[in-house]
Amino acid sequence: MKLFCKVAKKITVNNFIFHCIINEIPSNDSVSFKVYSSKTSFFEVHFTWEGSSHFNLHRPQNCASIIKYAIEHGWGFRQDKKTMKIEQGDFLIDKIGLCV
């Protein structure tokens, strides 16, 4: 069962701590996953409600997979004011193997 709320958590990927915010508030058009590496650098991805029902965004391995994908595709998380955003992230579900 989905929580339908906004949750903040920390996760370590490659010995670096990231601050993650998962926003599943029902009044929003999509589910968002936002990751901060500092106060000014972040990566954000949006999933449709239907797409997000096929995997658990709260699982640490799913969070780590999404963060690794962002880093591999150009997010300069170690630099200030580096941002990256994916508006339609449902393709990631199969591409990086997000699981229930």
JSON list of C-alpha atoms in Angstrom, two decimals:
[
{"chain": "A", "resi": 1, "resn": "MET", "atom": "CA", "xyz": [0.00, 0.00, 0.00]},
{"chain": "A", "resi": 2, "resn": "LYS", "atom": "CA", "xyz": [1.31, 3.45, -0.92]},
{"chain": "A", "resi": 3, "resn": "LEU", "atom": "CA", "xyz": [1.91, 6.00, 1.82]},
{"chain": "A", "resi": 4, "resn": "PHE", "atom": "CA", "xyz": [0.67, 9.02, -0.17]},
{"chain": "A", "resi": 5, "resn": "CYS", "atom": "CA", "xyz": [2.79, 11.57, 1.64]},
{"chain": "A", "resi": 6, "resn": "LYS", "atom": "CA", "xyz": [6.06, 13.46, 1.51]},
{"chain": "A", "resi": 7, "resn": "VAL", "atom": "CA", "xyz": [9.03, 11.57, 2.98]},
{"chain": "A", "resi": 8, "resn": "ALA", "atom": "CA", "xyz": [12.63, 12.69, 3.49]},
{"chain": "A", "resi": 9, "resn": "LYS", "atom": "CA", "xyz": [15.45, 10.18, 3.88]},
{"chain": "A", "resi": 10, "resn": "LYS", "atom": "CA", "xyz": [19.21, 9.93, 3.53]},
{"chain": "A", "resi": 11, "resn": "ILE", "atom": "CA", "xyz": [20.96, 7.37, 1.39]},
{"chain": "A", "resi": 12, "resn": "THR", "atom": "CA", "xyz": [24.63, 6.66, 0.76]},
{"chain": "A", "resi": 13, "resn": "VAL", "atom": "CA", "xyz": [25.80, 5.96, -2.78]},
{"chain": "A", "resi": 14, "resn": "ASN", "atom": "CA", "xyz": [29.49, 5.47, -3.55]},
{"chain": "A", "resi": 15, "resn": "ASN", "atom": "CA", "xyz": [30.40, 6.74, -0.05]},
{"chain": "A", "resi": 16, "resn": "PHE", "atom": "CA", "xyz": [28.53, 10.02, -0.55]},
{"chain": "A", "resi": 17, "resn": "ILE", "atom": "CA", "xyz": [25.41, 10.95, 1.44]},
{"chain": "A", "resi": 18, "resn": "PHE", "atom": "CA", "xyz": [22.39, 12.20, -0.49]},
{"chain": "A", "resi": 19, "resn": "HIS", "atom": "CA", "xyz": [19.23, 13.75, 0.94]},
{"chain": "A", "resi": 20, "resn": "CYS", "atom": "CA", "xyz": [16.15, 12.36, -0.85]},
{"chain": "A", "resi": 21, "resn": "ILE", "atom": "CA", "xyz": [12.61, 13.69, -0.85]},
{"chain": "A", "resi": 22, "resn": "ILE", "atom": "CA", "xyz": [9.82, 11.47, -2.15]},
{"chain": "A", "resi": 23, "resn": "ASN", "atom": "CA", "xyz": [6.62, 13.39, -2.78]},
{"chain": "A", "resi": 24, "resn": "GLU", "atom": "CA", "xyz": [3.52, 11.21, -3.18]},
{"chain": "A", "resi": 25, "resn": "ILE", "atom": "CA", "xyz": [0.88, 13.76, -2.24]},
{"chain": "A", "resi": 26, "resn": "PRO", "atom": "CA", "xyz": [-2.32, 12.80, -4.09]},
{"chain": "A", "resi": 27, "resn": "SER", "atom": "CA", "xyz": [-3.16, 16.35, -5.21]},
{"chain": "A", "resi": 28, "resn": "ASN", "atom": "CA", "xyz": [0.02, 16.46, -7.36]},
{"chain": "A", "resi": 29, "resn": "ASP", "atom": "CA", "xyz": [-0.04, 15.44, -11.02]},
{"chain": "A", "resi": 30, "resn": "SER", "atom": "CA", "xyz": [2.91, 13.09, -10.57]},
{"chain": "A", "resi": 31, "resn": "VAL", "atom": "CA", "xyz": [5.15, 11.42, -8.01]},
{"chain": "A", "resi": 32, "resn": "SER", "atom": "CA", "xyz": [8.45, 13.26, -7.62]},
{"chain": "A", "resi": 33, "resn": "PHE", "atom": "CA", "xyz": [11.81, 12.06, -6.40]},
{"chain": "A", "resi": 34, "resn": "LYS", "atom": "CA", "xyz": [14.26, 14.85, -5.60]},
{"chain": "A", "resi": 35, "resn": "VAL", "atom": "CA", "xyz": [17.83, 14.25, -4.48]},
{"chain": "A", "resi": 36, "resn": "TYR", "atom": "CA", "xyz": [20.12, 16.86, -2.98]},
{"chain": "A", "resi": 37, "resn": "SER", "atom": "CA", "xyz": [23.87, 16.47, -2.80]},
{"chain": "A", "resi": 38, "resn": "SER", "atom": "CA", "xyz": [24.28, 19.95, -1.28]},
{"chain": "A", "resi": 39, "resn": "LYS", "atom": "CA", "xyz": [22.06, 22.94, -0.60]},
{"chain": "A", "resi": 40, "resn": "THR", "atom": "CA", "xyz": [22.20, 24.06, -4.23]},
{"chain": "A", "resi": 41, "resn": "SER", "atom": "CA", "xyz": [22.75, 20.88, -6.29]},
{"chain": "A", "resi": 42, "resn": "PHE", "atom": "CA", "xyz": [19.88, 18.52, -6.95]},
{"chain": "A", "resi": 43, "resn": "PHE", "atom": "CA", "xyz": [18.43, 15.96, -9.32]},
{"chain": "A", "resi": 44, "resn": "GLU", "atom": "CA", "xyz": [14.68, 15.58, -9.81]},
{"chain": "A", "resi": 45, "resn": "VAL", "atom": "CA", "xyz": [12.64, 12.97, -11.64]},
{"chain": "A", "resi": 46, "resn": "HIS", "atom": "CA", "xyz": [8.86, 12.68, -12.02]},
{"chain": "A", "resi": 47, "resn": "PHE", "atom": "CA", "xyz": [6.90, 9.46, -12.47]},
{"chain": "A", "resi": 48, "resn": "THR", "atom": "CA", "xyz": [3.26, 9.11, -13.45]},
{"chain": "A", "resi": 49, "resn": "TRP", "atom": "CA", "xyz": [0.98, 7.73, -10.78]},
{"chain": "A", "resi": 50, "resn": "GLU", "atom": "CA", "xyz": [0.43, 4.63, -12.91]},
{"chain": "A", "resi": 51, "resn": "GLY", "atom": "CA", "xyz": [4.16, 4.14, -13.46]},
{"chain": "A", "resi": 52, "resn": "SER", "atom": "CA", "xyz": [4.98, 4.57, -9.80]},
{"chain": "A", "resi": 53, "resn": "SER", "atom": "CA", "xyz": [2.49, 1.85, -8.88]},
{"chain": "A", "resi": 54, "resn": "HIS", "atom": "CA", "xyz": [4.81, -0.71, -10.54]},
{"chain": "A", "resi": 55, "resn": "PHE", "atom": "CA", "xyz": [7.74, -0.18, -8.16]},
{"chain": "A", "resi": 56, "resn": "ASN", "atom": "CA", "xyz": [8.50, 0.94, -4.62]},
{"chain": "A", "resi": 57, "resn": "LEU", "atom": "CA", "xyz": [10.27, 4.29, -4.63]},
{"chain": "A", "resi": 58, "resn": "HIS", "atom": "CA", "xyz": [10.97, 3.95, -0.90]},
{"chain": "A", "resi": 59, "resn": "ARG", "atom": "CA", "xyz": [13.32, 0.97, -1.36]},
{"chain": "A", "resi": 60, "resn": "PRO", "atom": "CA", "xyz": [16.94, 2.03, -0.85]},
{"chain": "A", "resi": 61, "resn": "GLN", "atom": "CA", "xyz": [18.11, 0.01, -3.88]},
{"chain": "A", "resi": 62, "resn": "ASN", "atom": "CA", "xyz": [15.64, 1.85, -6.13]},
{"chain": "A", "resi": 63, "resn": "CYS", "atom": "CA", "xyz": [16.76, 5.23, -4.77]},
{"chain": "A", "resi": 64, "resn": "ALA", "atom": "CA", "xyz": [20.41, 4.26, -5.30]},
{"chain": "A", "resi": 65, "resn": "SER", "atom": "CA", "xyz": [19.72, 3.08, -8.87]},
{"chain": "A", "resi": 66, "resn": "ILE", "atom": "CA", "xyz": [18.05, 6.38, -9.76]},
{"chain": "A", "resi": 67, "resn": "ILE", "atom": "CA", "xyz": [20.92, 8.40, -8.24]},
{"chain": "A", "resi": 68, "resn": "LYS", "atom": "CA", "xyz": [23.53, 6.31, -10.09]},
{"chain": "A", "resi": 69, "resn": "TYR", "atom": "CA", "xyz": [21.63, 6.83, -13.35]},
{"chain": "A", "resi": 70, "resn": "ALA", "atom": "CA", "xyz": [21.64, 10.61, -12.82]},
{"chain": "A", "resi": 71, "resn": "ILE", "atom": "CA", "xyz": [25.36, 10.65, -12.09]},
{"chain": "A", "resi": 72, "resn": "GLU", "atom": "CA", "xyz": [26.16, 8.47, -15.12]},
{"chain": "A", "resi": 73, "resn": "HIS", "atom": "CA", "xyz": [24.13, 10.83, -17.32]},
{"chain": "A", "resi": 74, "resn": "GLY", "atom": "CA", "xyz": [25.80, 14.07, -16.37]},
{"chain": "A", "resi": 75, "resn": "TRP", "atom": "CA", "xyz": [24.61, 15.28, -12.96]},
{"chain": "A", "resi": 76, "resn": "GLY", "atom": "CA", "xyz": [27.64, 17.00, -11.41]},
{"chain": "A", "resi": 77, "resn": "PHE", "atom": "CA", "xyz": [26.57, 16.31, -7.84]},
{"chain": "A", "resi": 78, "resn": "ARG", "atom": "CA", "xyz": [29.92, 17.38, -6.33]},
{"chain": "A", "resi": 79, "resn": "GLN", "atom": "CA", "xyz": [29.64, 20.91, -7.75]},
{"chain": "A", "resi": 80, "resn": "ASP", "atom": "CA", "xyz": [27.48, 23.78, -6.51]},
{"chain": "A", "resi": 81, "resn": "LYS", "atom": "CA", "xyz": [24.38, 24.80, -8.44]},
{"chain": "A", "resi": 82, "resn": "LYS", "atom": "CA", "xyz": [24.33, 21.70, -10.66]},
{"chain": "A", "resi": 83, "resn": "THR", "atom": "CA", "xyz": [20.80, 20.58, -11.36]},
{"chain": "A", "resi": 84, "resn": "MET", "atom": "CA", "xyz": [19.22, 17.96, -13.57]},
{"chain": "A", "resi": 85, "resn": "LYS", "atom": "CA", "xyz": [15.55, 17.20, -14.12]},
{"chain": "A", "resi": 86, "resn": "ILE", "atom": "CA", "xyz": [13.63, 14.45, -15.89]},
{"chain": "A", "resi": 87, "resn": "GLU", "atom": "CA", "xyz": [9.97, 15.34, -16.38]},
{"chain": "A", "resi": 88, "resn": "GLN", "atom": "CA", "xyz": [8.79, 11.95, -17.67]},
{"chain": "A", "resi": 89, "resn": "GLY", "atom": "CA", "xyz": [10.76, 9.31, -15.76]},
{"chain": "A", "resi": 90, "resn": "ASP", "atom": "CA", "xyz": [8.62, 6.24, -16.40]},
{"chain": "A", "resi": 91, "resn": "PHE", "atom": "CA", "xyz": [11.16, 4.95, -18.94]},
{"chain": "A", "resi": 92, "resn": "LEU", "atom": "CA", "xyz": [13.58, 4.42, -16.03]},
{"chain": "A", "resi": 93, "resn": "ILE", "atom": "CA", "xyz": [11.37, 1.72, -14.52]},
{"chain": "A", "resi": 94, "resn": "ASP", "atom": "CA", "xyz": [12.46, -0.84, -17.12]},
{"chain": "A", "resi": 95, "resn": "LYS", "atom": "CA", "xyz": [15.74, 0.78, -18.15]},
{"chain": "A", "resi": 96, "resn": "ILE", "atom": "CA", "xyz": [17.40, 0.54, -14.72]},
{"chain": "A", "resi": 97, "resn": "GLY", "atom": "CA", "xyz": [15.26, -2.26, -13.33]},
{"chain": "A", "resi": 98, "resn": "LEU", "atom": "CA", "xyz": [13.29, -0.57, -10.57]},
{"chain": "A", "resi": 99, "resn": "CYS", "atom": "CA", "xyz": [11.49, -3.24, -8.59]},
{"chain": "A", "resi": 100, "resn": "VAL", "atom": "CA", "xyz": [8.59, -3.72, -6.25]}
]
